[in-house]
């Protein structure tokens, strides 16, 4: 029987071509989360990027065997419901990490040197050399990384290339694991932020990490430190940011937000918050051609593995028998 594959988000062009050879593909990159329950009904594989896959969708998809997250984070998918219905959930960990790490380094340099702000001032016709002479500079400064996974390690290496000294807070990693990376382990988040000139967070969003960056922890930062979040918006309590920026002169760089618009060109309602932030990007950490190609290759590989009745790497079900 032909496998029916529904692609609900934009993927690299070659992915469509490759998937076409593996099954019958509906490529509908503008699909909205609320349309999925009706559209998904007789499909076997669903490929999504950031489109939400809700309980309704999983319940309606009676022939669904697998959901592939063409990316790393799976918090847009109702995984408990998928597991309950015997639907495999796979992701493509590590494939877009370089792109995210590159953006983090970009934010760090832009926040320190205020490149965007100087650009705007020059565009308005003012030579602003004296005004922008107060950057701290990165060589010899301390970088604190929260969670040392694929992205955290890439950021560490790039920052060391700039002469930064790297520390990490990751309860799952020992000092021995960090040694080859020349990173010093910090036992608590508080210790990490107290020693860091720049803090970047790369953990997943869970009940435990929700609002792990709140007013209390920001108060422990060094004055004038840079804070970067390109992981998930919910890790940071955004409500305290304007106050903390004012009090401690922190420079905040964000790529992710709580309650992000779900489709492109939608309004960004958090303009008040945005005014207090130094650099902002609209969740484009993974949005490079290189990342899209790497994610696409893994997506196709997962489909191939599945069709060959082998077990692709999964985030929920470990036992193929569950599908029978
Ligand atoms: C991810 O989880 O892979 C990144 O946050 C990128 O997400 P996106 O594919 O929705 O841009």
XYZ file of C-alpha atoms and ligand atoms in Angstrom:
335
model
C 0.000 0.000 0.000
C 1.263 3.505 -0.822
C 2.357 5.515 2.195
C 0.617 8.878 2.431
C 2.812 11.704 3.680
C 1.500 15.115 4.717
C 4.069 17.924 4.847
C 2.528 20.815 6.778
C 5.481 23.253 6.840
C 8.094 24.571 4.449
C 10.949 22.120 3.836
C 13.919 22.197 1.432
C 12.907 21.567 -2.191
C 14.834 18.289 -2.503
C 12.840 16.891 0.440
C 9.622 17.078 -1.542
C 11.289 15.362 -4.491
C 12.801 12.609 -2.323
C 9.560 12.031 -0.439
C 7.661 11.830 -3.727
C 9.723 8.725 -4.510
C 8.759 7.157 -1.186
C 5.035 7.768 -1.109
C 2.127 9.987 -2.037
C 2.927 13.455 -0.733
C 0.698 16.406 0.032
C 2.947 19.457 0.408
C 0.952 22.198 2.095
C 3.454 24.517 3.817
C 0.874 27.068 4.903
C -1.227 24.661 6.930
C -2.598 26.105 10.159
C -2.741 23.981 13.312
C -6.527 24.200 13.440
C -6.850 22.901 9.848
C -4.819 19.743 10.512
C -7.523 17.592 12.178
C -9.623 17.764 9.007
C -6.764 17.468 6.516
C -4.740 14.695 8.187
C -7.410 12.011 8.279
C -6.045 9.275 5.994
C -2.335 10.196 6.105
C 0.289 7.857 7.588
C 3.184 10.260 8.144
C 3.010 13.905 9.167
C 6.015 16.209 8.748
C 5.927 19.506 10.644
C 8.279 22.273 11.545
C 6.598 24.674 14.007
C 2.947 23.923 13.227
C 1.272 22.680 16.387
C 0.119 19.056 16.414
C -2.713 18.986 18.913
C -4.728 16.267 20.608
C -7.513 16.937 18.063
C -5.158 16.262 15.173
C -3.869 13.021 16.690
C -7.379 11.807 17.476
C -8.598 12.585 13.937
C -5.627 10.907 12.260
C -6.786 7.322 12.461
C -4.134 6.046 9.990
C -1.257 8.106 11.382
C 1.857 6.093 12.247
C 4.511 8.752 12.597
C 5.016 12.471 13.209
C 8.375 13.881 12.152
C 9.484 17.185 13.627
C 11.742 18.647 10.937
C 13.869 20.317 13.590
C 14.951 19.731 17.164
C 12.325 20.938 19.670
C 9.186 18.811 19.927
C 7.191 21.030 22.257
C 4.724 21.845 19.447
C 3.594 18.200 19.413
C 1.245 16.646 21.961
C 3.612 13.749 22.681
C 1.579 12.069 25.474
C -1.418 11.855 23.098
C 0.759 10.537 20.266
C 2.155 7.853 22.578
C -1.336 6.947 23.772
C -2.391 6.441 20.140
C 0.767 4.473 19.241
C 2.088 7.215 16.965
C 5.878 7.486 16.705
C 7.340 10.960 17.187
C 10.785 11.574 15.663
C 12.911 14.682 15.499
C 16.183 15.700 13.851
C 18.448 16.563 16.780
C 21.727 18.277 16.025
C 20.930 18.973 12.378
C 20.187 22.668 12.803
C 22.550 23.281 15.727
C 25.236 25.129 13.751
C 22.695 27.628 12.468
C 21.409 28.325 15.989
C 24.970 28.621 17.348
C 25.862 31.071 14.554
C 22.878 33.253 15.436
C 23.805 33.181 19.129
C 27.329 34.407 18.347
C 25.782 37.048 16.075
C 23.506 38.236 18.868
C 26.389 38.306 21.323
C 28.570 40.497 19.109
C 25.669 42.721 18.071
C 24.587 43.184 21.680
C 28.110 44.072 22.770
C 28.926 46.401 19.864
C 25.366 47.646 19.260
C 25.770 47.077 15.525
C 22.073 47.441 14.807
C 21.848 50.692 16.760
C 24.930 52.194 15.053
C 23.522 51.157 11.674
C 20.257 52.951 12.409
C 22.081 56.077 13.656
C 24.317 56.228 10.570
C 21.338 55.692 8.313
C 19.775 58.750 9.923
C 22.935 60.716 8.986
C 24.785 60.989 12.329
C 28.472 59.994 12.750
C 28.146 58.288 16.130
C 31.682 57.134 16.970
C 31.901 58.582 20.505
C 28.419 57.491 21.526
C 29.192 53.833 20.837
C 32.568 53.477 22.527
C 31.453 51.682 25.697
C 31.348 48.017 24.619
C 32.954 45.538 27.008
C 34.712 43.485 24.278
C 34.621 39.700 24.396
C 38.248 38.515 24.644
C 38.951 37.237 28.153
C 35.293 37.612 29.204
C 33.350 34.776 30.788
C 30.623 33.015 28.824
C 28.080 31.002 30.818
C 26.218 28.290 28.922
C 23.077 26.708 30.315
C 22.813 23.126 29.013
C 25.718 21.659 27.114
C 24.072 19.832 24.214
C 24.780 20.094 20.481
C 24.218 23.859 20.362
C 25.875 24.675 23.676
C 29.085 22.909 22.592
C 29.190 24.704 19.236
C 28.680 28.062 20.946
C 31.452 27.189 23.413
C 33.920 26.389 20.639
C 33.140 29.542 18.670
C 33.355 31.701 21.798
C 36.704 30.156 22.715
C 37.833 31.122 19.228
C 37.063 34.702 20.233
C 39.164 34.288 23.372
C 36.289 33.841 25.829
C 36.493 31.625 28.910
C 33.606 29.174 29.025
C 31.600 27.888 32.004
C 28.526 25.669 31.888
C 25.620 24.726 34.082
C 24.232 21.315 33.127
C 23.277 18.944 35.957
C 23.495 15.934 33.568
C 27.133 16.538 32.618
C 30.151 15.918 34.841
C 33.385 17.917 34.847
C 35.039 14.916 33.116
C 32.619 15.272 30.189
C 33.354 19.000 30.022
C 37.143 18.647 30.309
C 37.870 17.902 26.615
C 35.829 21.016 25.745
C 37.900 23.124 28.171
C 34.741 24.141 29.984
C 34.388 24.584 33.739
C 31.302 23.077 35.317
C 29.218 25.251 37.626
C 27.111 23.458 40.209
C 24.241 25.954 40.273
C 22.615 28.376 37.878
C 23.221 31.169 40.375
C 26.974 30.497 40.446
C 27.018 30.460 36.643
C 25.257 33.793 36.176
C 27.284 35.447 38.926
C 30.563 34.668 37.145
C 29.415 35.334 33.549
C 29.698 38.425 31.367
C 27.498 36.720 28.780
C 24.879 34.052 29.521
C 23.282 31.943 26.799
C 20.583 29.348 27.402
C 20.156 26.121 25.383
C 17.897 23.946 27.454
C 14.542 22.466 26.432
C 11.310 23.901 27.810
C 9.815 21.674 30.513
C 7.806 22.307 33.669
C 11.182 22.466 35.433
C 12.833 24.977 33.089
C 9.771 27.206 32.637
C 10.710 30.709 33.835
C 14.083 29.465 35.100
C 15.214 32.968 34.166
C 13.068 35.173 36.376
C 13.551 38.398 38.315
C 15.308 36.600 41.152
C 17.977 35.024 38.918
C 18.444 38.140 36.759
C 19.210 40.054 39.983
C 22.265 37.794 40.425
C 23.698 38.749 37.005
C 26.686 41.060 36.739
C 25.657 44.625 35.924
C 25.757 45.209 32.159
C 25.937 41.475 31.298
C 24.489 40.114 28.062
C 21.729 37.483 28.172
C 20.799 35.487 25.065
C 17.818 33.170 24.605
C 17.580 31.263 21.312
C 16.061 28.162 22.929
C 12.418 28.548 23.939
C 10.540 31.678 25.032
C 8.948 30.049 28.080
C 12.327 29.576 29.751
C 12.333 33.323 30.475
C 9.756 35.286 32.441
C 9.399 38.161 29.992
C 7.361 40.311 32.369
C 10.419 41.177 34.499
C 12.690 42.122 31.588
C 11.948 45.869 31.240
C 12.491 46.371 35.006
C 15.653 44.294 35.183
C 17.158 45.956 32.103
C 16.606 49.320 33.762
C 17.968 48.266 37.141
C 21.025 46.265 36.060
C 21.770 47.612 32.592
C 21.534 44.107 31.160
C 21.618 43.691 27.405
C 19.016 41.128 26.381
C 19.050 39.275 23.042
C 16.047 37.185 22.097
C 15.213 34.902 19.186
C 12.290 33.200 20.957
C 9.301 34.505 22.905
C 6.430 33.324 25.036
C 3.319 33.148 22.798
C 5.033 33.442 19.435
C 2.816 34.119 16.424
C 2.210 30.775 14.724
C 2.414 31.971 11.134
C 4.717 34.334 9.337
C 3.635 37.986 8.791
C 1.340 37.784 11.807
C 1.441 40.742 14.176
C 4.076 40.729 16.955
C 2.112 41.984 19.934
C 5.043 42.298 22.341
C 6.256 45.672 21.152
C 6.431 47.137 24.690
C 8.781 44.347 25.721
C 10.764 44.763 22.499
C 11.620 48.377 23.392
C 13.748 47.229 26.340
C 15.596 44.507 24.406
C 18.953 45.109 22.696
C 18.708 42.632 19.794
C 15.635 40.754 18.574
C 15.073 38.163 15.865
C 11.822 36.322 15.007
C 12.774 32.697 15.904
C 15.152 32.359 12.960
C 17.840 30.353 14.770
C 17.433 27.389 12.431
C 16.483 29.401 9.363
C 19.509 28.955 7.118
C 19.738 26.967 3.894
C 22.476 24.808 5.441
C 20.218 23.891 8.384
C 17.192 23.343 6.193
C 19.191 20.952 4.002
C 20.598 19.036 6.976
C 17.165 18.788 8.605
C 15.675 17.755 5.240
C 18.224 14.966 4.777
C 17.428 13.538 8.181
C 13.675 13.819 7.583
C 13.975 11.764 4.384
C 16.247 9.263 6.158
C 13.662 8.801 8.920
C 10.914 8.082 6.375
C 13.192 5.630 4.537
C 14.132 3.853 7.781
C 10.502 3.582 8.755
C 9.459 2.213 5.353
C 12.246 -0.382 5.642
C 10.576 -1.463 8.864
C 13.491 -0.383 10.958
C 13.366 1.789 14.024
C 14.232 5.460 13.477
C 15.441 7.417 16.525
C 12.354 8.374 18.452
C 11.426 10.721 21.249
C 8.481 8.745 22.578
C 7.977 5.051 21.759
C 11.037 2.827 21.967
C 9.291 -0.416 21.111
C 8.101 -1.022 17.574
C 5.780 -3.777 18.807
C 3.532 -1.051 20.174
C 2.461 -0.237 16.647
C 1.001 -3.655 16.013
C 14.151 23.796 16.608
O 13.552 23.423 17.620
O 14.573 23.000 15.752
C 14.441 25.250 16.421
O 13.910 26.014 17.460
C 13.937 25.760 15.094
O 12.563 25.759 15.037
P 11.821 26.038 13.631
O 12.123 24.887 12.761
O 10.377 26.113 14.026
O 12.366 27.311 13.112
